[in-house]
mmCIF file of C-alpha atoms in Angstrom:
data_model
loop_
_atom_site.group_PDB
_atom_site.id
_atom_site.type_symbol
_atom_site.label_atom_id
_atom_site.label_comp_id
_atom_site.label_asym_id
_atom_site.label_seq_id
_atom_site.Cartn_x
_atom_site.Cartn_y
_atom_site.Cartn_z
ATOM 1 C CA UNK Y 1 -23.620 2.249 -4.446
ATOM 2 C CA UNK Y 2 -23.260 -1.320 -5.631
ATOM 3 C CA UNK Y 3 -20.362 -2.407 -7.880
ATOM 4 C CA UNK Y 4 -22.868 -3.028 -10.693
ATOM 5 C CA UNK Y 5 -24.276 0.482 -10.472
ATOM 6 C CA UNK Y 6 -20.796 1.940 -10.072
ATOM 7 C CA UNK Y 7 -19.559 0.382 -13.290
ATOM 8 C CA UNK Y 8 -22.026 2.554 -15.237
ATOM 9 C CA UNK Y 9 -21.111 5.800 -13.486
ATOM 10 C CA UNK Y 10 -19.860 8.369 -16.024
ATOM 11 C CA UNK Y 11 -16.313 9.652 -15.757
ATOM 12 C CA UNK Y 12 -15.984 12.301 -13.080
ATOM 13 C CA UNK Y 13 -14.230 15.621 -13.455
ATOM 14 C CA UNK Y 14 -11.093 16.352 -11.477
ATOM 15 C CA UNK Y 15 -13.151 18.653 -9.230
ATOM 16 C CA UNK Y 16 -15.726 15.933 -8.525
ATOM 17 C CA UNK Y 17 -12.979 13.407 -7.880
ATOM 18 C CA UNK Y 18 -11.130 15.689 -5.481
ATOM 19 C CA UNK Y 19 -14.328 16.596 -3.634
ATOM 20 C CA UNK Y 20 -15.237 12.945 -3.075
ATOM 21 C CA UNK Y 21 -11.629 11.987 -2.285
ATOM 22 C CA UNK Y 22 -11.461 14.706 0.366
ATOM 23 C CA UNK Y 23 -14.686 13.441 1.954
ATOM 24 C CA UNK Y 24 -13.206 9.941 2.191
ATOM 25 C CA UNK Y 25 -9.935 11.303 3.591
ATOM 26 C CA UNK Y 26 -11.856 13.084 6.355
ATOM 27 C CA UNK Y 27 -13.662 9.862 7.224
ATOM 28 C CA UNK Y 28 -10.301 8.087 7.360
ATOM 29 C CA UNK Y 29 -8.635 10.660 9.609
ATOM 30 C CA UNK Y 30 -11.679 11.616 11.657
ATOM 31 C CA UNK Y 31 -10.865 15.282 11.043
ATOM 32 C CA UNK Y 32 -13.368 17.600 9.407
ATOM 33 C CA UNK Y 33 -10.587 19.907 8.173
ATOM 34 C CA UNK Y 34 -8.235 17.239 6.790
ATOM 35 C CA UNK Y 35 -6.776 17.916 3.352
ATOM 36 C CA UNK Y 36 -4.278 16.187 1.124
ATOM 37 C CA UNK Y 37 -0.553 16.678 1.446
ATOM 38 C CA UNK Y 38 1.492 17.582 -1.610
ATOM 39 C CA UNK Y 39 1.508 14.615 -3.959
ATOM 40 C CA UNK Y 40 -1.269 12.571 -2.345
ATOM 41 C CA UNK Y 41 -4.109 13.630 -4.614
ATOM 42 C CA UNK Y 42 -1.793 13.592 -7.632
ATOM 43 C CA UNK Y 43 -1.150 9.894 -6.974
ATOM 44 C CA UNK Y 44 -4.854 9.170 -6.407
ATOM 45 C CA UNK Y 45 -5.854 10.944 -9.616
ATOM 46 C CA UNK Y 46 -3.205 9.091 -11.633
ATOM 47 C CA UNK Y 47 -4.510 5.767 -10.308
ATOM 48 C CA UNK Y 48 -8.241 6.401 -10.482
ATOM 49 C CA UNK Y 49 -8.739 8.726 -13.448
ATOM 50 C CA UNK Y 50 -5.712 7.884 -15.591
ATOM 51 C CA UNK Y 51 -5.469 4.191 -14.532
ATOM 52 C CA UNK Y 52 -1.702 4.424 -14.410
ATOM 53 C CA UNK Y 53 1.068 2.701 -12.506
ATOM 54 C CA UNK Y 54 2.381 4.888 -9.714
ATOM 55 C CA UNK Y 55 5.408 4.665 -7.431
ATOM 56 C CA UNK Y 56 5.158 6.717 -4.228
ATOM 57 C CA UNK Y 57 8.428 7.249 -2.353
ATOM 58 C CA UNK Y 58 7.639 9.200 0.797
ATOM 59 C CA UNK Y 59 8.750 9.169 4.411
ATOM 60 C CA UNK Y 60 7.026 7.138 7.092
ATOM 61 C CA UNK Y 61 4.002 9.044 8.370
ATOM 62 C CA UNK Y 62 3.433 10.967 5.123
ATOM 63 C CA UNK Y 63 0.217 9.080 4.405
ATOM 64 C CA UNK Y 64 0.936 6.441 1.762
ATOM 65 C CA UNK Y 65 -1.828 4.206 3.112
ATOM 66 C CA UNK Y 66 -4.283 7.096 2.746
ATOM 67 C CA UNK Y 67 -3.503 7.137 -0.972
ATOM 68 C CA UNK Y 68 -4.423 3.517 -1.509
ATOM 69 C CA UNK Y 69 -7.447 3.430 0.786
ATOM 70 C CA UNK Y 70 -8.950 6.573 -0.731
ATOM 71 C CA UNK Y 71 -8.191 5.293 -4.243
ATOM 72 C CA UNK Y 72 -9.652 1.876 -3.393
ATOM 73 C CA UNK Y 73 -12.884 3.464 -2.178
ATOM 74 C CA UNK Y 74 -13.142 5.668 -5.264
ATOM 75 C CA UNK Y 75 -12.601 2.693 -7.555
ATOM 76 C CA UNK Y 76 -15.294 0.717 -5.736
ATOM 77 C CA UNK Y 77 -17.648 3.654 -6.239
ATOM 78 C CA UNK Y 78 -17.035 3.526 -9.990
ATOM 79 C CA UNK Y 79 -14.711 6.496 -10.484
ATOM 80 C CA UNK Y 80 -12.428 5.667 -13.381
ATOM 81 C CA UNK Y 81 -14.786 3.081 -14.833
ATOM 82 C CA UNK Y 82 -13.881 0.125 -12.616
ATOM 83 C CA UNK Y 83 -15.472 -1.183 -9.450
ATOM 84 C CA UNK Y 84 -13.355 -4.191 -8.521
ATOM 85 C CA UNK Y 85 -11.658 -4.843 -5.163
ATOM 86 C CA UNK Y 86 -8.083 -3.821 -4.429
ATOM 87 C CA UNK Y 87 -5.374 -6.415 -3.782
ATOM 88 C CA UNK Y 88 -2.650 -5.205 -1.385
ATOM 89 C CA UNK Y 89 0.623 -7.141 -1.106
ATOM 90 C CA UNK Y 90 2.107 -6.372 2.294
ATOM 91 C CA UNK Y 91 4.982 -8.105 4.097
ATOM 92 C CA UNK Y 92 4.169 -7.696 7.798
ATOM 93 C CA UNK Y 93 1.277 -9.285 9.722
ATOM 94 C CA UNK Y 94 1.175 -6.492 12.314
ATOM 95 C CA UNK Y 95 1.052 -3.933 9.513
ATOM 96 C CA UNK Y 96 -1.826 -5.827 7.881
ATOM 97 C CA UNK Y 97 -3.862 -5.654 11.093
ATOM 98 C CA UNK Y 98 -3.254 -1.905 11.337
ATOM 99 C CA UNK Y 99 -4.230 -1.463 7.697
ATOM 100 C CA UNK Y 100 -7.495 -3.385 8.122
ATOM 101 C CA UNK Y 101 -8.432 -1.089 11.010
ATOM 102 C CA UNK Y 102 -7.501 2.028 9.019
ATOM 103 C CA UNK Y 103 -9.504 0.820 6.032
ATOM 104 C CA UNK Y 104 -12.649 0.463 8.125
ATOM 105 C CA UNK Y 105 -12.290 4.102 9.216
ATOM 106 C CA UNK Y 106 -12.359 5.070 5.533
ATOM 107 C CA UNK Y 107 -15.509 3.047 4.922
ATOM 108 C CA UNK Y 108 -13.504 0.337 3.167
ATOM 109 C CA UNK Y 109 -14.307 -3.287 4.000
ATOM 110 C CA UNK Y 110 -10.892 -4.954 4.237
ATOM 111 C CA UNK Y 111 -9.723 -8.424 5.207
ATOM 112 C CA UNK Y 112 -6.512 -10.393 5.100
ATOM 113 C CA UNK Y 113 -5.466 -13.909 4.197
ATOM 114 C CA UNK Y 114 -2.284 -14.938 5.955
ATOM 115 C CA UNK Y 115 -0.784 -17.728 8.030
ATOM 116 C CA UNK Y 116 -2.268 -16.402 11.279
ATOM 117 C CA UNK Y 117 -5.963 -16.482 10.279
ATOM 118 C CA UNK Y 118 -6.389 -19.771 8.402
ATOM 119 C CA UNK Y 119 -9.744 -20.435 10.097
ATOM 120 C CA UNK Y 120 -11.126 -17.215 8.593
ATOM 121 C CA UNK Y 121 -10.109 -17.866 4.969
ATOM 122 C CA UNK Y 122 -13.416 -19.371 3.827
ATOM 123 C CA UNK Y 123 -15.346 -16.425 5.255
ATOM 124 C CA UNK Y 124 -13.002 -13.945 3.552
ATOM 125 C CA UNK Y 125 -13.227 -15.770 0.221
ATOM 126 C CA UNK Y 126 -17.035 -15.849 0.420
ATOM 127 C CA UNK Y 127 -17.066 -12.072 0.950
ATOM 128 C CA UNK Y 128 -14.722 -11.640 -2.020
ATOM 129 C CA UNK Y 129 -16.905 -13.782 -4.302
ATOM 130 C CA UNK Y 130 -20.066 -11.988 -3.177
ATOM 131 C CA UNK Y 131 -18.540 -8.594 -3.958
ATOM 132 C CA UNK Y 132 -18.774 -7.288 -0.394
ATOM 133 C CA UNK Y 133 -15.006 -7.071 0.147
ATOM 134 C CA UNK Y 134 -13.269 -3.869 -0.979
ATOM 135 C CA UNK Y 135 -9.666 -4.691 -0.081
ATOM 136 C CA UNK Y 136 -7.823 -7.996 0.316
ATOM 137 C CA UNK Y 137 -4.405 -7.919 1.976
ATOM 138 C CA UNK Y 138 -2.006 -10.788 1.363
ATOM 139 C CA UNK Y 139 1.643 -11.547 2.011
ATOM 140 C CA UNK Y 140 3.973 -11.960 -0.997
ATOM 141 C CA UNK Y 141 4.258 -15.675 -0.187
ATOM 142 C CA UNK Y 142 0.566 -16.150 -1.074
ATOM 143 C CA UNK Y 143 1.418 -15.361 -4.701
ATOM 144 C CA UNK Y 144 3.229 -18.681 -5.073
ATOM 145 C CA UNK Y 145 0.841 -20.786 -3.022
ATOM 146 C CA UNK Y 146 -0.891 -23.138 -5.531
ATOM 147 C CA UNK Y 147 -4.165 -23.286 -3.569
ATOM 148 C CA UNK Y 148 -4.355 -19.524 -3.227
ATOM 149 C CA UNK Y 149 -3.546 -18.942 -6.893
ATOM 150 C CA UNK Y 150 -6.246 -21.373 -7.975
ATOM 151 C CA UNK Y 151 -8.974 -20.172 -5.611
ATOM 152 C CA UNK Y 152 -8.289 -16.425 -5.464
ATOM 153 C CA UNK Y 153 -5.534 -14.945 -7.592
ATOM 154 C CA UNK Y 154 -6.210 -16.507 -10.992
ATOM 155 C CA UNK Y 155 -9.966 -15.679 -10.973
ATOM 156 C CA UNK Y 156 -9.265 -12.104 -9.857
ATOM 157 C CA UNK Y 157 -6.476 -11.438 -12.335
ATOM 158 C CA UNK Y 158 -7.931 -13.491 -15.148
ATOM 159 C CA UNK Y 159 -11.023 -11.315 -15.308
ATOM 160 C CA UNK Y 160 -9.103 -8.043 -15.026
ATOM 161 C CA UNK Y 161 -8.738 -7.860 -18.810
ATOM 162 C CA UNK Y 162 -12.523 -7.857 -19.222
ATOM 163 C CA UNK Y 163 -13.031 -5.051 -16.724
ATOM 164 C CA UNK Y 164 -14.126 -7.305 -13.891
ATOM 165 C CA UNK Y 165 -12.019 -8.792 -11.143
ATOM 166 C CA UNK Y 166 -9.361 -6.797 -9.362
ATOM 167 C CA UNK Y 167 -9.687 -3.007 -9.540
ATOM 168 C CA UNK Y 168 -6.190 -2.065 -8.341
ATOM 169 C CA UNK Y 169 -3.011 -3.724 -7.079
ATOM 170 C CA UNK Y 170 -0.903 -2.196 -4.308
ATOM 171 C CA UNK Y 171 2.648 -3.306 -3.503
ATOM 172 C CA UNK Y 172 3.666 -2.082 -0.054
ATOM 173 C CA UNK Y 173 7.365 -1.918 0.913
ATOM 174 C CA UNK Y 174 8.075 -1.892 -2.817
ATOM 175 C CA UNK Y 175 11.838 -1.512 -2.396
ATOM 176 C CA UNK Y 176 11.766 -5.288 -1.831
ATOM 177 C CA UNK Y 177 11.125 -5.656 -5.572
ATOM 178 C CA UNK Y 178 14.642 -4.338 -6.065
ATOM 179 C CA UNK Y 179 17.838 -5.731 -4.584
ATOM 180 C CA UNK Y 180 17.290 -4.061 -1.205
ATOM 181 C CA UNK Y 181 14.643 -6.589 -0.273
ATOM 182 C CA UNK Y 182 15.300 -9.978 -1.815
ATOM 183 C CA UNK Y 183 17.044 -11.375 1.251
ATOM 184 C CA UNK Y 184 14.196 -10.081 3.406
ATOM 185 C CA UNK Y 185 11.312 -11.491 1.331
ATOM 186 C CA UNK Y 186 12.440 -13.538 -1.700
ATOM 187 C CA UNK Y 187 8.884 -13.802 -3.053
ATOM 188 C CA UNK Y 188 8.989 -10.114 -3.940
ATOM 189 C CA UNK Y 189 11.153 -11.170 -6.907
ATOM 190 C CA UNK Y 190 8.056 -12.631 -8.559
ATOM 191 C CA UNK Y 191 5.930 -9.491 -8.354
ATOM 192 C CA UNK Y 192 7.598 -7.863 -11.343
ATOM 193 C CA UNK Y 193 6.714 -10.842 -13.555
ATOM 194 C CA UNK Y 194 3.158 -10.834 -12.189
ATOM 195 C CA UNK Y 195 2.667 -7.145 -13.018
ATOM 196 C CA UNK Y 196 4.115 -7.634 -16.508
ATOM 197 C CA UNK Y 197 1.391 -10.176 -17.234
ATOM 198 C CA UNK Y 198 -1.470 -7.808 -16.360
ATOM 199 C CA UNK Y 199 -3.326 -5.306 -18.577
ATOM 200 C CA UNK Y 200 -1.487 -2.009 -18.935
ATOM 201 C CA UNK Y 201 -4.524 -0.010 -17.802
ATOM 202 C CA UNK Y 202 -4.904 -1.855 -14.488
ATOM 203 C CA UNK Y 203 -3.980 0.678 -11.769
ATOM 204 C CA UNK Y 204 -0.909 -0.373 -9.791
ATOM 205 C CA UNK Y 205 0.470 1.510 -6.788
ATOM 206 C CA UNK Y 206 3.857 0.761 -5.259
ATOM 207 C CA UNK Y 207 4.868 2.481 -2.017
ATOM 208 C CA UNK Y 208 8.071 2.722 -0.004
ATOM 209 C CA UNK Y 209 9.915 4.964 2.426
ATOM 210 C CA UNK Y 210 13.229 3.202 1.790
ATOM 211 C CA UNK Y 211 14.804 3.788 -1.611
ATOM 212 C CA UNK Y 212 17.735 5.666 -3.083
ATOM 213 C CA UNK Y 213 17.667 6.921 -6.684
ATOM 214 C CA UNK Y 214 18.946 3.662 -8.156
ATOM 215 C CA UNK Y 215 16.282 1.609 -6.349
ATOM 216 C CA UNK Y 216 13.567 4.091 -7.360
ATOM 217 C CA UNK Y 217 14.600 3.761 -11.020
ATOM 218 C CA UNK Y 218 14.715 -0.037 -10.754
ATOM 219 C CA UNK Y 219 11.268 -0.359 -9.143
ATOM 220 C CA UNK Y 220 9.720 2.139 -11.569
ATOM 221 C CA UNK Y 221 11.132 0.194 -14.527
ATOM 222 C CA UNK Y 222 9.674 -3.049 -13.176
ATOM 223 C CA UNK Y 223 6.270 -1.411 -12.779
ATOM 224 C CA UNK Y 224 6.260 -0.307 -16.414
ATOM 225 C CA UNK Y 225 7.687 2.205 -18.873
ATOM 226 C CA UNK Y 226 5.025 4.844 -18.154
ATOM 227 C CA UNK Y 227 5.218 4.748 -14.353
ATOM 228 C CA UNK Y 228 4.426 8.001 -12.520
ATOM 229 C CA UNK Y 229 6.839 8.640 -9.630
ATOM 230 C CA UNK Y 230 5.710 10.757 -6.672
ATOM 231 C CA UNK Y 231 8.807 11.349 -4.557
ATOM 232 C CA UNK Y 232 9.441 13.553 -1.555
ATOM 233 C CA UNK Y 233 12.151 14.044 1.081
ATOM 234 C CA UNK Y 234 12.576 11.046 3.373
ATOM 235 C CA UNK Y 235 13.904 12.996 6.371
ATOM 236 C CA UNK Y 236 11.710 13.370 9.459
ATOM 237 C CA UNK Y 237 11.890 16.130 12.046
ATOM 238 C CA UNK Y 238 11.464 13.581 14.838
ATOM 239 C CA UNK Y 239 14.535 11.560 13.825
ATOM 240 C CA UNK Y 240 18.144 12.648 14.158
ATOM 241 C CA UNK Y 241 21.385 10.778 13.595
ATOM 242 C CA UNK Y 242 24.472 11.662 15.575
ATOM 243 C CA UNK Y 243 27.892 10.171 16.229
ATOM 244 C CA UNK Y 244 29.672 10.379 19.573
ATOM 245 C CA UNK Y 245 33.264 9.134 19.961
ATOM 246 C CA UNK Y 246 33.394 6.563 22.770
ATOM 247 C CA UNK Y 247 35.818 4.215 24.472
ATOM 248 C CA UNK Y 248 35.219 0.646 25.746
ATOM 249 C CA UNK Y 249 31.692 -0.760 26.328
ATOM 250 C CA UNK Y 250 31.656 0.268 29.989
ATOM 251 C CA UNK Y 251 32.373 3.860 29.046
ATOM 252 C CA UNK Y 252 29.574 3.809 26.456
ATOM 253 C CA UNK Y 253 27.037 2.661 29.057
ATOM 254 C CA UNK Y 254 28.298 5.317 31.430
ATOM 255 C CA UNK Y 255 27.926 7.959 28.712
ATOM 256 C CA UNK Y 256 24.314 6.884 28.110
ATOM 257 C CA UNK Y 257 23.495 6.969 31.812
ATOM 258 C CA UNK Y 258 24.955 10.444 32.058
ATOM 259 C CA UNK Y 259 23.255 11.923 28.988
ATOM 260 C CA UNK Y 260 19.912 10.160 28.527
ATOM 261 C CA UNK Y 261 18.198 12.685 30.754
ATOM 262 C CA UNK Y 262 19.408 15.518 28.498
ATOM 263 C CA UNK Y 263 17.456 14.346 25.455
ATOM 264 C CA UNK Y 264 13.913 15.504 24.683
ATOM 265 C CA UNK Y 265 11.214 13.633 22.814
ATOM 266 C CA UNK Y 266 10.923 9.885 22.355
#
């Protein structure tokens, strides 16, 4: 389905949306029996059908990227009345490469513009202008780059109010919007102002696995007054924290040598 055709698609029921979302999820995972975890479809429905701003706080491995890739595909197919590409703000180059590969598994054409692929920028921008790109991943530093703003960001965001342009914005590692991340990536400070300047019905998804209650409240407030928060436990069965009383450094190394073989797992 082309973006033009998709824009005229009538609103889908929750059942239709879930059926199509599940099909995309199974493409993404490569599993014919895959189904959504608690909270995943709720977030997708809030973004696609309700066009809301959503904050997902879930542990690593829960499937936050599945939420935005499935939602991005649904939006491109015209669910929710929009068919524009998704802009993902992500802080790590290695993570971007993984996300591009995951997107392709979900039938989502994704590309990135960052400092490591300058020679590919023109090709990526051509695909974006031609409407063949579903997802564009950028680092937060791109937001303040004058050339990028002029060539990419302003046209995308400027046409959002008319129903064209960007279909959804995703902010990965969203705790950096709050005071847990400013030293790590100062340009995250500017995202709150950027989101405040956009139409209220433009879907925005923020995701993190690192936030206490105060940070969750802060990020949600910066996203907007009507932000939907999907929050789960951040503990993981594969991770344990323990404290062992030790003596000088030599004794600590000796303790490790003695006990490493007793541990199971990675």
